[in-house]
């Protein structure tokens, strides 16, 4: 049985004069200990997917339909008390910006102890001992002293390590990391990712990594979802998606990587912008920006189909694949 | 810590200096002290002679320095009406006013936090809407009107509570008589305290609500939810502590302002405090007493603000009092 099984998840936002759909029929599975990457531009619905899994959508967002089975139980239908038992306990989340994630007026120790005490009957001393062990696992120097420090006394990288330690406090089955290094210094980003990977592997924790960095996804994850305008456009094994992308959007993302461009040349960006949720084009949402789009793409929405080992939502995937000039592949 | 206190002390001295200049300028320009001291029958020559003797013909600077020198020795002039040192007159009235302010502060602190938190957590509930509606009314109605209305309802119509004076007070120490020792004292201080709190309480409820709602939207509150923390702890530990930081700052200033509001409350309730005294002093053109009142109130302002800053430093870990003086 898979650890997490999401089927036809649809999330809507009730705005003042209309209801917009932020996620359309998202479906995916995650096995125990598996690492999944969710990539896409800003506004693709990656973070909303992450927060839906925690049942933590902020108003006016809500889960409209679909199932989120976590260890066989449907999270989408749980009440607050049931959900509290899972959050931070079996499923932990790492937020984007460590500078604003920790409460500024509580010490690191208080914030770690309260997490443990929310889920286990522990004395303060016992909880602190566990916290110290976890802080050591994320290579925090002199963890005993850190417990009495406030967040503002620590650097961003240090704070994100502490947040990772907090995520591991109760030995969760799944960690959802929402762009955990975006707000950090470039030099620290790689360290944090390496640490996260190491801990997930050694503790056999499942990981959902939300990021826009394909390079990170290729190093960290086994499977990948590519999202665009609230839909999964391509899903499959990370290696195949990176090496042989099928959807024109995925191809665009990979071509836009700086490594794909010779020095001195312009980066190959995808023309145009992600459509806003209120004005998603009929047909394929990517069609206005897609160089392969034909009339059919602008009128009919493509459903995900299996293509080799991946699933891809594109009408023209066959033509596209045959059209890819062989000489370019060899070059 | 010590460096910070020294720095605050210098700031306080600067503020007191400015207040003393303004206060003295009023004394120098408001009315003619001679008119209060001598009658109509004294001739102009004698008046001039008296002015010379009293130093009233000296330059402003010279007169001010003399005033300052006396003030530093605790001599703020002599009340024309009471024929006593002005400072003594005020100190006799001060405890009554401070007890009134204390009563109002207890009401404000005791009610504003629960009401503010409740209206922030449940902004759309009917009770919240009623509280917010009442708070607008509370802010809009002037203190003297609230006071008169309450006297009408609770003293005249219902006859539950006394309408004026301090009632039975118990002597504590020095000039300090307290209302809080007898039931009669409590009954007398209740209406004036509510009247004085009537403006500040709604203000604080709205302030706490606005701050709390902002804090509830913050990332760290969302993170606390993601850790499975109980909502009670999120509201009262995670959110409230952050909410109170700006509230403390505003609150300190408002407690000072409340001392000024006592003028209205004390007048309506015939409360024998220094606000009531101040109004009488103005009517009697008792300039030394007016100036002494301004200086004492300025001093209370400076002291409360300093205390509030120190409390803020204790609550907010990002403020390091030990380092702030450097």
PDB file of N, CA, C and O in Angstrom, chain B residues 53-54 60 81 100 108 172 193 209 260:
ATOM      1  N   UNK B  53      10.469  94.323  43.260  1.00  0.00           N
ATOM      2  CA  UNK B  53      10.840  93.461  44.382  1.00  0.00           C
ATOM      3  C   UNK B  53      10.649  91.977  44.056  1.00  0.00           C
ATOM      4  O   UNK B  53      11.439  91.122  44.434  1.00  0.00           O
ATOM      5  N   UNK B  54       9.558  91.683  43.346  1.00  0.00           N
ATOM      6  CA  UNK B  54       9.284  90.280  42.998  1.00  0.00           C
ATOM      7  C   UNK B  54      10.117  89.804  41.811  1.00  0.00           C
ATOM      8  O   UNK B  54      10.069  88.641  41.434  1.00  0.00           O
ATOM      9  N   UNK B  60      13.362  87.616  30.649  1.00  0.00           N
ATOM     10  CA  UNK B  60      12.741  86.294  30.654  1.00  0.00           C
ATOM     11  C   UNK B  60      13.734  85.228  31.114  1.00  0.00           C
ATOM     12  O   UNK B  60      13.444  84.392  31.973  1.00  0.00           O
ATOM     13  N   UNK B  81      -4.146  80.852  45.749  1.00  0.00           N
ATOM     14  CA  UNK B  81      -5.408  80.595  46.453  1.00  0.00           C
ATOM     15  C   UNK B  81      -5.180  79.876  47.779  1.00  0.00           C
ATOM     16  O   UNK B  81      -5.701  80.284  48.806  1.00  0.00           O
ATOM     17  N   UNK B 100      -7.774  56.584  40.611  1.00  0.00           N
ATOM     18  CA  UNK B 100      -8.774  56.595  39.548  1.00  0.00           C
ATOM     19  C   UNK B 100      -8.183  56.012  38.262  1.00  0.00           C
ATOM     20  O   UNK B 100      -8.799  55.177  37.589  1.00  0.00           O
ATOM     21  N   UNK B 108      -9.489  48.391  31.775  1.00  0.00           N
ATOM     22  CA  UNK B 108      -9.041  48.340  30.377  1.00  0.00           C
ATOM     23  C   UNK B 108      -8.249  47.059  30.109  1.00  0.00           C
ATOM     24  O   UNK B 108      -8.525  46.325  29.163  1.00  0.00           O
ATOM     25  N   UNK B 172      -3.322  55.607  54.268  1.00  0.00           N
ATOM     26  CA  UNK B 172      -2.276  54.601  54.104  1.00  0.00           C
ATOM     27  C   UNK B 172      -0.938  55.146  54.552  1.00  0.00           C
ATOM     28  O   UNK B 172      -0.296  54.632  55.473  1.00  0.00           O
ATOM     29  N   UNK B 193     -14.204  55.239  37.356  1.00  0.00           N
ATOM     30  CA  UNK B 193     -13.240  54.399  36.633  1.00  0.00           C
ATOM     31  C   UNK B 193     -13.810  53.962  35.291  1.00  0.00           C
ATOM     32  O   UNK B 193     -13.122  54.007  34.261  1.00  0.00           O
ATOM     33  N   UNK B 209      -7.444  43.749  18.462  1.00  0.00           N
ATOM     34  CA  UNK B 209      -8.067  42.973  17.397  1.00  0.00           C
ATOM     35  C   UNK B 209      -7.276  43.112  16.090  1.00  0.00           C
ATOM     36  O   UNK B 209      -6.957  42.122  15.444  1.00  0.00           O
ATOM     37  N   UNK B 260      -4.542  63.036  31.808  1.00  0.00           N
ATOM     38  CA  UNK B 260      -5.145  64.278  31.336  1.00  0.00           C
ATOM     39  C   UNK B 260      -6.668  64.162  31.265  1.00  0.00           C
ATOM     40  O   UNK B 260      -7.387  65.100  31.613  1.00  0.00           O
TER      41      UNK B 260
END
